[in-house]
Amino acid sequence: VGIRPGYFLSNISPLTCVTHATVLIEFSSYVNLIYEVTGVEVSEEVVSTFNQFKLLQAPYNLRYFIYKIQDKKTIVIEKEGERTKTFDDFVEELPENDCRYGLIDIEFETVDGRATSKIVFISWNPDTAPVRPKMLYSGSKEALKSSLVGVGIHINATDHSELDFEEAILPVLKKYT
């Protein structure tokens, strides 16, 4: 918080020191709670495959991953999409009435006509899903996002209109080029 060394001892009463220390401890605990709200962890496989995926290294030279929370404890890879698959294939693999996370490498053309691609994180939390899974996936999303270092585009979708490529996804992608 920007306090000089020795400041507590020379300029603040002992009661104030305890109060400030308590606030700092409470703030630190709050930060930890953000990542530990649900107790769901990201599997090591998710992290290691992502690192190969973003570099297009075999055997993870893929188009996408779909992740699920297994046994309310661990985020794991549920499906992989071959490089020949499309964004529409990805959307079709998302369950209609259940939540998932997705990571997809989307190729597109920039406004000035250059071919490029971006890796996009998608949180699929449909309105039709039961409340408990929606809460579990919403509360666990940050743990996965923080494990996918280098992904700059995050999209939250609650229905298929928010996954329409031309109307919803492409405009977001073009903002980042």
CSV table of N, CA, C and O in Angstrom, one decimal, residues 32-92:
chain,number,residue,atom,x,y,z
A,32,ASN,N,-7.3,-14.1,-2.6
A,32,ASN,CA,-7.3,-15.5,-2.7
A,32,ASN,C,-8.7,-16.1,-3.0
A,32,ASN,O,-8.8,-17.1,-3.7
A,33,LEU,N,-9.7,-15.5,-2.4
A,33,LEU,CA,-11.0,-16.0,-2.5
A,33,LEU,C,-11.5,-15.9,-4.0
A,33,LEU,O,-12.3,-16.7,-4.5
A,34,ILE,N,-11.1,-14.9,-4.7
A,34,ILE,CA,-11.5,-14.7,-6.1
A,34,ILE,C,-11.1,-16.0,-6.9
A,34,ILE,O,-11.9,-16.5,-7.7
A,35,TYR,N,-10.0,-16.6,-6.6
A,35,TYR,CA,-9.5,-17.7,-7.3
A,35,TYR,C,-10.0,-19.1,-6.7
A,35,TYR,O,-9.8,-20.1,-7.3
A,36,GLU,N,-10.5,-19.0,-5.5
A,36,GLU,CA,-10.8,-20.2,-4.8
A,36,GLU,C,-12.3,-20.2,-4.4
A,36,GLU,O,-12.7,-20.9,-3.5
A,37,VAL,N,-13.1,-19.5,-5.1
A,37,VAL,CA,-14.5,-19.4,-4.8
A,37,VAL,C,-15.2,-20.8,-4.8
A,37,VAL,O,-15.9,-21.2,-4.0
A,38,THR,N,-14.9,-21.6,-5.9
A,38,THR,CA,-15.5,-22.9,-6.1
A,38,THR,C,-14.6,-24.0,-5.7
A,38,THR,O,-15.1,-25.2,-5.6
A,39,GLY,N,-13.4,-23.8,-5.5
A,39,GLY,CA,-12.5,-24.9,-5.2
A,39,GLY,C,-12.1,-25.8,-6.4
A,39,GLY,O,-11.4,-26.8,-6.3
A,40,VAL,N,-12.5,-25.3,-7.6
A,40,VAL,CA,-12.3,-26.1,-8.8
A,40,VAL,C,-10.8,-25.7,-9.3
A,40,VAL,O,-10.5,-24.6,-9.3
A,41,GLU,N,-10.1,-26.8,-9.7
A,41,GLU,CA,-8.7,-26.6,-10.1
A,41,GLU,C,-8.6,-26.9,-11.6
A,41,GLU,O,-9.4,-27.6,-12.2
A,42,VAL,N,-7.6,-26.3,-12.3
A,42,VAL,CA,-7.3,-26.6,-13.7
A,42,VAL,C,-6.3,-27.7,-13.7
A,42,VAL,O,-5.3,-27.7,-13.1
A,43,SER,N,-6.6,-28.8,-14.5
A,43,SER,CA,-5.7,-29.9,-14.6
A,43,SER,C,-4.4,-29.5,-15.3
A,43,SER,O,-4.4,-28.6,-16.2
A,44,GLU,N,-3.4,-30.2,-15.0
A,44,GLU,CA,-2.1,-29.9,-15.6
A,44,GLU,C,-2.1,-30.2,-17.1
A,44,GLU,O,-1.5,-29.5,-17.9
A,45,GLU,N,-2.9,-31.1,-17.5
A,45,GLU,CA,-3.1,-31.4,-19.0
A,45,GLU,C,-3.6,-30.2,-19.7
A,45,GLU,O,-3.1,-29.9,-20.8
A,46,VAL,N,-4.5,-29.5,-19.2
A,46,VAL,CA,-5.1,-28.3,-19.8
A,46,VAL,C,-4.0,-27.3,-20.0
A,46,VAL,O,-3.8,-26.7,-21.1
A,47,VAL,N,-3.1,-27.1,-19.0
A,47,VAL,CA,-2.1,-26.1,-19.2
A,47,VAL,C,-1.0,-26.5,-20.2
A,47,VAL,O,-0.6,-25.7,-21.0
A,48,SER,N,-0.6,-27.7,-20.1
A,48,SER,CA,0.5,-28.2,-21.0
A,48,SER,C,0.0,-28.3,-22.4
A,48,SER,O,0.8,-27.9,-23.3
A,49,THR,N,-1.2,-28.7,-22.7
A,49,THR,CA,-1.7,-28.8,-24.1
A,49,THR,C,-1.9,-27.4,-24.6
A,49,THR,O,-1.7,-27.1,-25.8
A,50,PHE,N,-2.3,-26.4,-23.7
A,50,PHE,CA,-2.5,-25.1,-24.2
A,50,PHE,C,-1.2,-24.5,-24.7
A,50,PHE,O,-1.1,-23.8,-25.7
A,51,ASN,N,-0.1,-24.7,-23.9
A,51,ASN,CA,1.2,-24.2,-24.3
A,51,ASN,C,1.6,-24.7,-25.7
A,51,ASN,O,2.2,-24.0,-26.4
A,52,GLN,N,1.3,-25.9,-26.0
A,52,GLN,CA,1.6,-26.5,-27.3
A,52,GLN,C,0.7,-26.0,-28.4
A,52,GLN,O,1.0,-25.7,-29.5
A,53,PHE,N,-0.6,-25.8,-28.0
A,53,PHE,CA,-1.6,-25.3,-28.9
A,53,PHE,C,-1.3,-23.9,-29.4
A,53,PHE,O,-1.4,-23.7,-30.6
A,54,LYS,N,-1.0,-23.0,-28.5
A,54,LYS,CA,-0.7,-21.7,-28.9
A,54,LYS,C,0.5,-21.5,-29.9
A,54,LYS,O,0.6,-20.6,-30.6
A,55,LEU,N,1.4,-22.5,-29.8
A,55,LEU,CA,2.6,-22.5,-30.7
A,55,LEU,C,2.4,-23.4,-31.9
A,55,LEU,O,3.3,-23.6,-32.7
A,56,LEU,N,1.1,-24.0,-32.0
A,56,LEU,CA,0.8,-24.9,-33.2
A,56,LEU,C,1.7,-26.1,-33.2
A,56,LEU,O,2.0,-26.6,-34.3
A,57,GLN,N,2.1,-26.6,-32.1
A,57,GLN,CA,3.0,-27.8,-32.0
A,57,GLN,C,2.2,-29.1,-32.0
A,57,GLN,O,1.2,-29.2,-31.4
A,58,ALA,N,2.7,-30.0,-32.8
A,58,ALA,CA,2.0,-31.3,-32.9
A,58,ALA,C,2.2,-32.0,-31.5
A,58,ALA,O,3.2,-31.8,-30.8
A,59,PRO,N,1.2,-32.8,-31.1
A,59,PRO,CA,0.0,-33.2,-31.7
A,59,PRO,C,-1.2,-32.2,-31.4
A,59,PRO,O,-2.3,-32.5,-31.7
A,60,TYR,N,-0.9,-31.0,-30.9
A,60,TYR,CA,-1.9,-30.0,-30.6
A,60,TYR,C,-2.1,-28.9,-31.6
A,60,TYR,O,-2.4,-27.8,-31.2
A,61,ASN,N,-1.8,-29.2,-32.8
A,61,ASN,CA,-2.0,-28.3,-33.9
A,61,ASN,C,-3.5,-28.4,-34.3
A,61,ASN,O,-3.9,-29.0,-35.3
A,62,LEU,N,-4.4,-27.9,-33.4
A,62,LEU,CA,-5.8,-28.1,-33.5
A,62,LEU,C,-6.5,-26.8,-33.7
A,62,LEU,O,-5.9,-25.7,-33.7
A,63,ARG,N,-7.8,-26.9,-34.0
A,63,ARG,CA,-8.6,-25.7,-34.1
A,63,ARG,C,-9.2,-25.2,-32.8
A,63,ARG,O,-9.2,-24.0,-32.5
A,64,TYR,N,-9.6,-26.2,-31.9
A,64,TYR,CA,-10.2,-25.8,-30.7
A,64,TYR,C,-10.2,-26.9,-29.6
A,64,TYR,O,-9.9,-28.0,-29.9
A,65,PHE,N,-10.4,-26.4,-28.4
A,65,PHE,CA,-10.6,-27.3,-27.2
A,65,PHE,C,-12.0,-26.9,-26.6
A,65,PHE,O,-12.3,-25.7,-26.6
A,66,ILE,N,-12.7,-27.9,-26.1
A,66,ILE,CA,-13.8,-27.7,-25.2
A,66,ILE,C,-13.5,-28.3,-23.9
A,66,ILE,O,-13.1,-29.4,-23.8
A,67,TYR,N,-13.7,-27.5,-22.8
A,67,TYR,CA,-13.4,-27.9,-21.5
A,67,TYR,C,-14.6,-28.1,-20.7
A,67,TYR,O,-15.6,-27.4,-20.8
A,68,LYS,N,-14.6,-29.0,-19.7
A,68,LYS,CA,-15.7,-29.2,-18.8
A,68,LYS,C,-15.2,-29.3,-17.4
A,68,LYS,O,-14.0,-29.6,-17.2
A,69,ILE,N,-16.0,-29.1,-16.4
A,69,ILE,CA,-15.7,-29.3,-15.0
A,69,ILE,C,-16.1,-30.7,-14.6
A,69,ILE,O,-17.3,-31.1,-14.7
A,70,GLN,N,-15.1,-31.6,-14.3
A,70,GLN,CA,-15.3,-33.0,-14.0
A,70,GLN,C,-15.5,-33.2,-12.5
A,70,GLN,O,-14.6,-32.7,-11.7
A,71,ASP,N,-16.5,-33.8,-12.1
A,71,ASP,CA,-16.8,-34.1,-10.6
A,71,ASP,C,-16.8,-32.9,-9.7
A,71,ASP,O,-16.4,-33.0,-8.6
A,72,LYS,N,-17.1,-31.7,-10.3
A,72,LYS,CA,-17.2,-30.5,-9.5
A,72,LYS,C,-15.8,-30.1,-8.9
A,72,LYS,O,-15.8,-29.4,-7.9
A,73,LYS,N,-14.7,-30.7,-9.5
A,73,LYS,CA,-13.4,-30.5,-8.9
A,73,LYS,C,-12.3,-30.0,-9.8
A,73,LYS,O,-11.5,-29.2,-9.4
A,74,THR,N,-12.4,-30.4,-11.1
A,74,THR,CA,-11.3,-30.2,-12.0
A,74,THR,C,-11.7,-29.8,-13.4
A,74,THR,O,-12.6,-30.5,-13.9
A,75,ILE,N,-11.1,-28.8,-14.0
A,75,ILE,CA,-11.4,-28.5,-15.3
A,75,ILE,C,-10.5,-29.3,-16.2
A,75,ILE,O,-9.3,-29.3,-16.1
A,76,VAL,N,-11.1,-30.1,-17.1
A,76,VAL,CA,-10.4,-31.0,-18.0
A,76,VAL,C,-10.8,-30.8,-19.5
A,76,VAL,O,-11.8,-30.1,-19.7
A,77,ILE,N,-10.0,-31.3,-20.4
A,77,ILE,CA,-10.4,-31.3,-21.8
A,77,ILE,C,-11.5,-32.3,-22.1
A,77,ILE,O,-11.3,-33.5,-21.8
A,78,GLU,N,-12.5,-31.9,-22.7
A,78,GLU,CA,-13.6,-32.8,-23.0
A,78,GLU,C,-13.5,-33.1,-24.5
A,78,GLU,O,-13.7,-34.3,-24.9
A,79,LYS,N,-13.3,-32.1,-25.4
A,79,LYS,CA,-13.2,-32.4,-26.8
A,79,LYS,C,-12.1,-31.6,-27.4
A,79,LYS,O,-11.7,-30.5,-27.0
A,80,GLU,N,-11.6,-32.1,-28.5
A,80,GLU,CA,-10.6,-31.4,-29.4
A,80,GLU,C,-11.1,-31.4,-30.8
A,80,GLU,O,-11.7,-32.3,-31.3
A,81,GLY,N,-10.9,-30.2,-31.4
A,81,GLY,CA,-11.3,-30.1,-32.8
A,81,GLY,C,-10.1,-30.0,-33.7
A,81,GLY,O,-9.2,-29.2,-33.5
A,82,GLU,N,-10.1,-30.9,-34.7
A,82,GLU,CA,-9.0,-30.9,-35.7
A,82,GLU,C,-8.9,-29.6,-36.4
A,82,GLU,O,-9.8,-28.8,-36.4
A,83,ARG,N,-7.7,-29.3,-37.0
A,83,ARG,CA,-7.4,-28.1,-37.6
A,83,ARG,C,-8.4,-27.8,-38.8
A,83,ARG,O,-8.7,-26.6,-39.1
A,84,THR,N,-9.0,-28.8,-39.4
A,84,THR,CA,-9.9,-28.6,-40.5
A,84,THR,C,-11.3,-28.2,-40.1
A,84,THR,O,-12.1,-27.8,-40.9
A,85,LYS,N,-11.6,-28.3,-38.8
A,85,LYS,CA,-12.9,-27.9,-38.2
A,85,LYS,C,-13.1,-26.4,-38.3
A,85,LYS,O,-12.1,-25.6,-38.4
A,86,THR,N,-14.3,-25.9,-38.2
A,86,THR,CA,-14.6,-24.5,-38.3
A,86,THR,C,-15.2,-24.0,-37.0
A,86,THR,O,-15.5,-24.8,-36.1
A,87,PHE,N,-15.5,-22.7,-37.0
A,87,PHE,CA,-16.1,-22.1,-35.8
A,87,PHE,C,-17.5,-22.7,-35.6
A,87,PHE,O,-18.0,-23.0,-34.5
A,88,ASP,N,-18.2,-22.9,-36.7
A,88,ASP,CA,-19.6,-23.5,-36.7
A,88,ASP,C,-19.5,-24.9,-36.1
A,88,ASP,O,-20.4,-25.3,-35.3
A,89,ASP,N,-18.5,-25.7,-36.4
A,89,ASP,CA,-18.3,-27.0,-35.8
A,89,ASP,C,-18.1,-26.9,-34.3
A,89,ASP,O,-18.7,-27.7,-33.5
A,90,PHE,N,-17.3,-25.9,-33.9
A,90,PHE,CA,-17.1,-25.7,-32.5
A,90,PHE,C,-18.4,-25.4,-31.7
A,90,PHE,O,-18.7,-26.0,-30.7
A,91,VAL,N,-19.2,-24.5,-32.3
A,91,VAL,CA,-20.5,-24.1,-31.7
A,91,VAL,C,-21.4,-25.3,-31.6
A,91,VAL,O,-22.1,-25.5,-30.6
A,92,GLU,N,-21.5,-26.1,-32.6
A,92,GLU,CA,-22.3,-27.3,-32.6
A,92,GLU,C,-21.9,-28.3,-31.5
A,92,GLU,O,-22.8,-29.1,-31.0
